[in-house]
XYZ file of C-alpha atoms in Angstrom:
566
model
C 56.920 141.024 -37.529
C 55.685 137.437 -37.944
C 57.774 134.579 -36.586
C 57.634 131.483 -38.743
C 59.039 128.276 -37.325
C 60.503 126.185 -40.141
C 58.719 122.839 -40.542
C 60.382 120.039 -38.609
C 62.281 117.891 -41.076
C 61.711 114.133 -41.399
C 62.733 112.430 -38.139
C 64.097 109.535 -40.152
C 66.529 111.827 -41.984
C 67.508 113.588 -38.755
C 68.153 110.277 -36.976
C 70.193 109.043 -39.961
C 72.489 112.098 -39.643
C 72.724 111.781 -35.844
C 73.998 108.208 -36.334
C 76.211 108.967 -39.356
C 77.871 112.141 -38.072
C 77.693 111.524 -34.300
C 76.125 114.962 -33.752
C 73.165 115.879 -31.549
C 69.616 116.218 -32.821
C 69.667 120.031 -32.989
C 72.673 120.108 -35.342
C 71.228 117.272 -37.444
C 67.915 119.180 -37.715
C 69.681 122.375 -38.855
C 71.594 120.377 -41.476
C 68.527 118.610 -42.909
C 66.756 121.996 -43.109
C 69.659 123.098 -45.333
C 69.336 120.094 -47.639
C 72.210 118.158 -46.031
C 70.919 114.593 -45.729
C 73.861 112.214 -46.162
C 77.409 111.794 -44.910
C 78.679 112.926 -48.318
C 76.451 116.049 -48.301
C 77.848 116.855 -44.857
C 81.429 116.378 -46.031
C 80.885 118.824 -48.893
C 79.145 121.262 -46.544
C 81.700 121.212 -43.705
C 84.788 120.578 -45.825
C 84.216 122.327 -49.159
C 86.953 121.460 -51.615
C 88.071 122.998 -54.893
C 87.658 119.464 -56.267
C 83.887 119.930 -55.798
C 83.794 122.604 -58.534
C 82.045 121.368 -61.672
C 83.748 120.852 -65.003
C 83.306 124.221 -66.791
C 82.744 122.428 -70.112
C 79.382 121.192 -68.799
C 78.120 124.730 -69.464
C 76.414 125.168 -72.839
C 78.661 126.983 -75.394
C 81.792 126.853 -73.195
C 83.729 125.017 -75.918
C 82.749 127.721 -78.453
C 83.779 130.537 -76.069
C 87.201 128.998 -75.412
C 87.816 128.260 -79.106
C 86.982 131.869 -80.086
C 89.269 133.381 -77.423
C 92.119 131.062 -78.412
C 91.636 131.959 -82.077
C 91.746 135.679 -81.169
C 94.970 135.187 -79.214
C 96.574 133.086 -81.959
C 95.844 135.750 -84.579
C 96.740 138.764 -82.418
C 93.223 140.268 -82.226
C 92.296 142.990 -79.741
C 89.855 141.770 -77.048
C 87.548 144.118 -75.126
C 86.319 142.949 -71.709
C 82.946 144.633 -71.106
C 80.938 144.568 -67.869
C 78.246 146.205 -65.818
C 79.102 149.021 -63.359
C 77.987 147.245 -60.170
C 80.119 144.986 -57.933
C 79.331 141.813 -59.882
C 80.206 143.495 -63.186
C 83.360 145.318 -62.092
C 84.766 142.281 -60.244
C 84.002 140.117 -63.310
C 85.795 142.554 -65.641
C 88.748 142.738 -63.235
C 88.893 138.925 -63.038
C 88.671 138.297 -66.789
C 91.000 141.102 -67.883
C 93.704 140.392 -65.298
C 93.641 136.664 -66.108
C 93.899 137.207 -69.876
C 96.580 139.902 -69.448
C 98.676 137.386 -67.509
C 99.567 135.808 -70.855
C 98.257 138.082 -73.629
C 98.753 141.859 -73.886
C 96.004 142.974 -76.320
C 93.287 143.330 -73.693
C 91.305 146.424 -72.688
C 88.305 146.942 -70.415
C 85.074 148.886 -70.837
C 82.473 149.749 -68.199
C 79.446 151.695 -69.504
C 78.667 155.018 -67.874
C 75.695 154.573 -65.549
C 74.222 157.924 -66.610
C 74.959 158.392 -70.299
C 74.787 154.729 -71.362
C 72.788 152.948 -68.651
C 72.779 149.265 -67.790
C 74.167 146.536 -70.026
C 75.784 146.428 -73.442
C 75.657 149.867 -75.076
C 75.896 151.070 -78.683
C 78.496 153.566 -77.443
C 80.601 150.675 -76.149
C 80.332 148.823 -79.474
C 81.287 152.033 -81.339
C 84.305 152.370 -79.039
C 85.311 148.791 -79.950
C 84.805 149.508 -83.648
C 86.824 152.754 -83.569
C 89.691 151.126 -81.693
C 90.079 147.902 -83.634
C 88.525 145.367 -81.269
C 87.113 142.312 -83.019
C 85.967 140.370 -79.927
C 83.970 141.588 -76.921
C 83.564 139.431 -73.811
C 80.497 140.749 -71.960
C 80.149 139.922 -68.252
C 77.105 140.197 -65.960
C 75.035 141.559 -68.842
C 74.058 140.847 -72.446
C 71.527 138.009 -72.159
C 68.802 140.241 -73.640
C 71.042 142.355 -75.910
C 69.758 140.871 -79.170
C 69.867 144.173 -81.113
C 73.245 145.230 -79.742
C 74.906 141.944 -80.703
C 73.401 142.219 -84.213
C 74.715 145.813 -84.452
C 78.188 144.555 -83.503
C 78.016 141.712 -86.062
C 77.374 144.253 -88.815
C 80.702 145.787 -87.799
C 82.532 142.425 -87.756
C 82.732 142.358 -83.965
C 82.014 139.040 -82.245
C 80.485 138.667 -78.795
C 80.918 136.117 -76.011
C 78.263 136.640 -73.345
C 78.742 135.556 -69.711
C 75.534 136.333 -67.845
C 73.397 134.937 -65.030
C 70.179 136.905 -65.527
C 67.044 135.274 -66.886
C 67.031 135.048 -70.692
C 64.204 136.560 -72.743
C 62.378 134.694 -75.521
C 65.263 135.149 -77.949
C 68.977 134.720 -77.283
C 71.488 137.145 -78.847
C 73.264 135.815 -81.932
C 76.656 135.702 -80.189
C 79.524 133.257 -80.756
C 78.771 131.852 -77.280
C 76.114 132.602 -74.684
C 77.218 131.310 -71.281
C 74.302 131.502 -68.860
C 73.360 128.617 -66.546
C 69.765 129.945 -66.539
C 69.360 129.115 -70.247
C 66.605 126.509 -70.640
C 68.845 124.412 -72.880
C 71.850 124.540 -70.531
C 72.212 121.447 -68.344
C 75.011 122.844 -66.147
C 74.481 121.323 -62.654
C 74.318 124.647 -60.737
C 72.410 127.690 -61.979
C 72.863 130.160 -59.103
C 76.275 131.522 -60.141
C 76.669 135.312 -60.217
C 78.098 137.112 -63.286
C 81.641 137.002 -61.897
C 81.047 133.295 -61.149
C 80.202 132.632 -64.817
C 83.344 134.598 -65.744
C 85.333 132.374 -63.380
C 84.016 129.244 -65.132
C 85.307 130.674 -68.413
C 88.809 131.295 -67.029
C 88.675 127.816 -65.442
C 88.008 126.357 -68.914
C 90.775 128.477 -70.499
C 93.152 127.411 -67.713
C 92.410 123.706 -68.275
C 93.440 124.128 -71.906
C 96.704 125.750 -70.768
C 97.476 122.887 -68.356
C 96.922 125.089 -65.316
C 95.371 123.632 -62.175
C 92.531 125.038 -60.080
C 95.180 126.102 -57.499
C 96.571 128.528 -60.089
C 93.210 130.321 -60.077
C 92.808 130.660 -56.284
C 94.246 134.239 -56.250
C 91.206 135.352 -58.323
C 88.699 134.028 -55.795
C 88.743 137.199 -53.639
C 86.933 138.849 -56.562
C 84.454 135.976 -56.942
C 83.623 135.912 -53.207
C 83.073 139.680 -53.235
C 80.640 139.353 -56.154
C 78.784 136.416 -54.560
C 78.307 138.412 -51.350
C 77.289 141.644 -53.090
C 74.880 140.063 -55.571
C 72.981 138.194 -52.815
C 73.052 134.867 -54.685
C 72.547 131.616 -52.706
C 75.701 130.497 -50.888
C 75.035 126.848 -51.631
C 76.692 124.256 -53.886
C 79.424 125.686 -56.054
C 78.947 129.222 -54.660
C 79.733 127.897 -51.163
C 83.069 126.520 -52.377
C 83.923 129.737 -54.249
C 82.856 131.935 -51.307
C 84.758 129.905 -48.701
C 88.056 129.867 -50.596
C 87.543 133.463 -51.718
C 87.108 134.591 -48.099
C 90.335 132.788 -47.227
C 92.113 134.839 -49.917
C 90.498 138.085 -48.645
C 91.688 137.306 -45.103
C 95.146 135.908 -45.890
C 96.442 137.398 -49.117
C 94.011 139.733 -50.902
C 94.878 141.713 -54.007
C 96.225 145.216 -53.200
C 92.905 146.890 -54.094
C 90.901 144.853 -51.577
C 93.702 145.131 -48.994
C 93.564 148.930 -49.338
C 89.779 148.932 -48.813
C 89.856 146.868 -45.616
C 93.090 147.893 -43.932
C 91.286 150.188 -41.462
C 88.898 147.424 -40.377
C 89.775 146.265 -36.875
C 88.562 142.654 -37.261
C 90.827 139.614 -37.269
C 88.912 137.959 -40.076
C 86.170 139.175 -42.374
C 82.934 137.251 -42.990
C 80.553 137.324 -45.954
C 78.508 139.846 -43.985
C 81.574 142.131 -43.712
C 82.097 141.844 -47.470
C 78.434 142.862 -47.992
C 78.633 145.870 -45.658
C 82.273 147.002 -45.951
C 83.823 146.014 -49.293
C 80.797 145.892 -51.641
C 79.326 149.375 -50.945
C 82.707 150.971 -51.593
C 83.251 149.169 -54.908
C 79.684 150.060 -55.851
C 80.153 153.707 -54.873
C 82.600 154.201 -57.748
C 79.966 153.342 -60.370
C 77.220 155.158 -58.468
C 78.980 158.473 -57.932
C 81.815 158.680 -60.472
C 82.434 155.809 -62.900
C 82.782 152.011 -62.668
C 86.253 152.337 -64.236
C 87.513 153.561 -60.856
C 86.515 150.192 -59.321
C 88.300 148.235 -62.073
C 91.432 150.402 -61.672
C 91.418 149.638 -57.935
C 90.804 145.892 -58.315
C 93.438 145.365 -61.019
C 96.169 147.526 -59.427
C 99.241 145.578 -58.303
C 101.036 148.405 -56.478
C 99.712 148.825 -52.909
C 100.605 152.524 -52.676
C 98.682 153.323 -55.855
C 95.812 151.090 -54.694
C 95.648 153.115 -51.452
C 95.264 156.331 -53.476
C 92.410 154.756 -55.506
C 90.830 153.433 -52.295
C 90.832 156.846 -50.611
C 89.082 158.383 -53.672
C 86.501 155.584 -53.541
C 86.055 156.175 -49.796
C 85.049 159.772 -50.599
C 82.579 158.526 -53.239
C 81.089 156.265 -50.569
C 80.657 159.188 -48.143
C 78.893 161.165 -50.916
C 76.738 158.118 -51.688
C 75.605 157.897 -48.054
C 74.611 161.606 -48.071
C 72.544 161.208 -51.267
C 70.972 158.017 -49.964
C 69.875 159.658 -46.687
C 68.472 162.776 -48.353
C 66.542 160.916 -51.076
C 65.086 158.397 -48.607
C 63.741 161.298 -46.503
C 62.226 162.959 -49.597
C 60.681 159.676 -50.800
C 59.059 158.993 -47.408
C 57.612 162.511 -47.478
C 56.242 161.896 -50.992
C 54.451 158.727 -49.807
C 52.831 160.714 -46.979
C 51.863 163.668 -49.154
C 50.319 161.353 -51.776
C 48.434 159.515 -48.988
C 49.924 156.200 -50.138
C 50.801 154.642 -46.787
C 48.138 151.950 -47.125
C 48.879 150.784 -50.671
C 50.221 147.395 -51.766
C 53.235 148.975 -53.497
C 55.544 151.962 -53.210
C 56.235 153.752 -56.512
C 57.905 157.168 -56.172
C 59.549 159.583 -58.607
C 61.589 162.769 -58.579
C 63.532 163.924 -61.622
C 66.401 165.257 -59.461
C 67.137 162.087 -57.514
C 70.630 160.684 -58.072
C 70.363 157.683 -60.360
C 73.296 155.985 -58.641
C 71.496 155.455 -55.334
C 67.854 154.734 -56.248
C 68.361 150.983 -55.710
C 69.635 151.580 -52.180
C 66.744 153.973 -51.522
C 64.251 151.318 -52.712
C 65.728 148.888 -50.140
C 65.581 151.568 -47.422
C 61.914 152.294 -48.164
C 60.977 148.644 -47.634
C 62.258 149.050 -44.055
C 59.419 151.545 -43.411
C 56.757 150.250 -45.820
C 57.346 146.536 -46.300
C 56.036 145.972 -49.845
C 57.315 145.804 -53.467
C 59.010 149.147 -54.122
C 60.130 151.061 -57.215
C 62.096 154.330 -57.200
C 62.188 156.385 -60.424
C 64.376 159.256 -61.529
C 64.983 161.118 -64.801
C 67.582 159.625 -67.138
C 68.020 161.467 -70.426
C 64.593 161.742 -72.046
C 63.224 158.720 -70.138
C 62.651 157.657 -66.542
C 64.853 154.957 -65.031
C 64.030 152.939 -61.930
C 65.213 150.312 -59.491
C 62.789 147.814 -57.966
C 63.143 145.831 -54.752
C 60.765 143.128 -53.577
C 59.788 141.454 -50.321
C 60.490 137.859 -49.353
C 58.758 135.257 -51.563
C 57.239 137.784 -53.999
C 58.573 137.731 -57.579
C 58.843 141.363 -58.684
C 60.253 140.339 -62.085
C 57.038 138.422 -62.873
C 54.937 141.394 -61.741
C 56.883 143.699 -64.073
C 56.456 141.244 -66.934
C 52.675 141.503 -66.483
C 52.733 145.278 -66.975
C 55.633 145.420 -69.404
C 53.511 147.077 -72.134
C 54.067 150.349 -70.228
C 57.856 149.855 -70.041
C 60.590 150.496 -72.601
C 62.821 147.790 -71.143
C 63.338 145.854 -67.905
C 65.488 143.080 -66.504
C 66.561 141.452 -63.281
C 65.681 138.805 -60.723
C 62.899 137.742 -58.392
C 63.918 140.296 -55.755
C 65.533 143.146 -57.700
C 65.033 144.642 -61.135
C 65.753 147.712 -63.234
C 63.599 149.379 -65.893
C 63.080 152.422 -68.102
C 59.880 154.005 -69.374
C 58.635 157.140 -71.135
C 57.636 159.880 -68.705
C 54.068 160.020 -70.047
C 53.611 156.333 -69.097
C 54.687 156.778 -65.467
C 51.241 157.097 -63.871
C 49.682 154.382 -66.036
C 52.509 152.033 -65.094
C 52.304 152.998 -61.414
C 48.571 152.154 -61.330
C 49.027 148.917 -63.308
C 51.845 147.738 -61.018
C 49.756 148.476 -57.913
C 46.826 146.534 -59.392
C 48.929 143.492 -60.341
C 50.617 143.286 -56.922
C 47.251 143.780 -55.195
C 45.794 140.836 -57.144
C 48.743 138.471 -56.768
C 50.479 139.061 -53.434
C 49.489 136.930 -50.434
C 48.553 139.310 -47.568
C 51.022 137.724 -45.129
C 53.928 138.581 -47.475
C 53.368 142.248 -46.574
C 54.420 141.546 -42.968
C 58.188 141.053 -42.517
C 58.973 137.454 -41.651
C 61.477 136.162 -39.148
C 62.278 132.630 -40.188
C 63.099 130.518 -37.101
C 65.162 127.332 -37.363
C 64.280 125.792 -34.002
C 62.900 126.384 -30.529
C 65.559 125.645 -27.898
C 66.272 126.163 -24.203
C 69.055 128.503 -23.071
C 70.713 125.456 -21.478
C 71.189 124.015 -25.009
C 73.687 126.785 -25.758
C 77.294 125.846 -25.085
C 80.787 126.108 -26.567
C 80.400 122.829 -28.483
C 77.240 124.064 -30.222
C 79.004 127.300 -31.193
C 82.064 125.426 -32.446
C 79.882 123.429 -34.850
C 77.728 126.434 -35.852
C 80.910 128.341 -36.744
C 81.621 125.590 -39.273
C 78.288 126.386 -40.983
C 79.941 129.540 -42.342
C 79.991 131.191 -44.833
C 76.397 132.229 -44.178
C 74.136 133.756 -46.808
C 70.993 132.997 -48.815
C 70.279 129.243 -48.729
C 72.338 128.912 -45.542
C 71.370 131.803 -43.294
C 72.725 132.231 -39.767
C 70.584 129.896 -37.598
C 67.837 131.743 -35.707
C 66.365 130.303 -32.500
C 63.413 130.998 -30.248
C 63.471 130.518 -26.477
C 60.264 131.069 -24.513
C 59.784 132.487 -21.015
C 63.111 134.169 -20.527
C 63.618 137.218 -18.315
C 66.165 139.962 -17.803
C 67.975 139.861 -14.457
C 67.560 143.607 -13.877
C 70.250 144.709 -16.295
C 68.031 145.805 -19.213
C 68.558 149.253 -20.720
C 68.306 151.074 -24.008
C 71.460 152.348 -25.678
C 72.430 154.256 -28.818
C 71.748 157.753 -30.110
C 67.962 157.693 -29.789
C 67.777 154.757 -27.394
C 67.130 152.595 -30.452
C 69.013 149.494 -29.251
C 68.262 147.171 -26.347
C 70.755 145.521 -24.010
C 69.854 142.844 -21.456
C 71.168 139.870 -19.493
C 68.724 136.998 -19.979
C 68.043 133.830 -18.015
C 65.444 131.116 -18.113
C 63.753 129.663 -15.043
C 64.541 126.046 -14.248
C 67.499 126.159 -16.594
C 70.812 124.491 -15.870
C 72.131 126.211 -12.692
C 75.613 126.252 -14.242
C 74.302 128.536 -17.000
C 74.180 131.933 -15.310
C 72.604 133.530 -18.376
C 73.673 135.418 -21.491
C 74.341 138.959 -22.520
C 71.855 139.980 -25.194
C 71.894 142.884 -27.641
C 68.965 143.856 -29.860
C 69.617 146.375 -32.610
C 66.733 148.728 -33.455
C 64.365 147.124 -30.928
C 64.892 149.657 -28.136
C 61.171 150.476 -28.488
C 60.436 147.068 -26.904
C 62.140 147.922 -23.605
C 58.774 147.928 -21.791
C 58.399 144.187 -22.512
C 61.679 143.471 -20.714
C 61.814 145.789 -17.713
C 60.973 144.663 -14.159
C 62.046 141.072 -14.911
C 58.916 140.357 -16.981
C 58.955 137.089 -18.914
C 59.153 137.278 -22.693
C 59.886 135.121 -25.735
C 63.178 135.868 -27.511
C 64.041 135.319 -31.143
C 67.821 135.474 -31.650
C 70.996 134.214 -33.220
C 74.060 133.264 -31.167
C 77.364 135.003 -31.696
C 80.780 135.286 -30.139
C 81.520 138.740 -28.829
C 85.145 139.805 -28.558
C 85.885 142.545 -26.036
C 89.355 143.462 -24.713
C 90.735 140.108 -25.821
C 88.005 138.075 -24.081
C 85.531 136.067 -26.153
C 82.067 135.408 -24.727
C 78.795 134.104 -26.140
C 76.024 136.621 -26.646
C 72.527 136.514 -28.066
C 71.750 138.886 -30.897
C 68.053 139.568 -30.408
C 66.130 139.755 -33.684
C 62.776 140.401 -31.975
C 60.985 139.837 -28.655
C 57.373 139.405 -27.684
């Protein structure tokens, strides 16, 4: 693990914020590191407002999308809302369909089957639309590269509106409207929206035309916040506003489907992190194990009792998903050993029997053992399908582009991608991918990085600091939980390992010459129990940690969550 201290920001900018906001230098430093440099930036950061959301009509083709939907409604056409089977796709379909159904009945939804149809717009889905009299398809979280599919639909007099956030290819589909802030010719001010976020901009535009206000759309923000959290998009700018108000809906008045998923959680209020680890995996499990339709049924259900039945089925899918995930990860690690591939620059593994629904999770798990770009393949029909995961600061999408002659198709982001190839090309691709990563990756990127915001003393930690840090939430990419380093701390004799295999570390840390009023702090380090020897017998060590409030039996105390020690 390498600790990287973020560069100190310009002292001039820090001092400006200290004077403007009347905060101390540490808080001002953390803000400037997050791009907050003026009083107005700080207002938007600490007091996000729905007024800060951009005008949806700034997005290229928004006027065309709205006009086509209004024409369809005026002439009684059937509209099919189509979306991907992951959290971003199923929340987007739930959002769009439930909004349109609130004033127009001729709406149906379609989620492709992960196994028989695969990712994105499918010919089967277009045939379904054709057979059932749909003349307009709104595609969410997919479609930006579906040039052939959109042409196929046109031949059948079916129009497409595409709402996507993935990178476009060289040619855009010939749809009525292509809403994607990542289009080169789109000057929308914020291009980090997720698929559900782009869908929200479309309902925002439709709502403006119907004289609705942004307040009328707040009940849909629980879906948007869930998608933002699950899709790991930056929680900056517009996403920060959507995530903050969406979390408020999740905590105060969520839709029955989300309420049913979280009612056994014992926390007073859920954070973005809870959405990532509690809500998202369960919504995802539907599409992974059974079918994405189960997620849409849950998220669009208005009766709590029925939602609870859907949620308990999804809970079982999630248990099955965990079993598959564990078993396949074990088999993949064994394959790496047997193939003597521990020392390579990449992990590329394949087994035709692996469950296609969990290979993305397995790819992430494998990077925990071998920290390098990773691709997990399985059999899908007559081809192989795979999920790729990258490491920090390495663009796996670009690497795939460089060996795309071996692939049938691929798509995705800097850190995650999906692809298919012919089985006979597997080894050629595997070797080409290894070679490209070997040539282009900086060696230090193969060592996990702990990014540190600032070095502080334990005496800097107090209730006031925590009160302000709590206002930095929601945390996520672009605004991660602040991480600090304090040097020369020691355990007061309390240190021990805990957990099943002694994998976690507990301690009570102090710093010499620190404020005598600060007795020290409880510290917990998950999965660093193997570093107990550095802590025992009151040895001095450096601690890398974040600060959190720990609630136990109604008492709240500050504790350090150790990320690493040395």
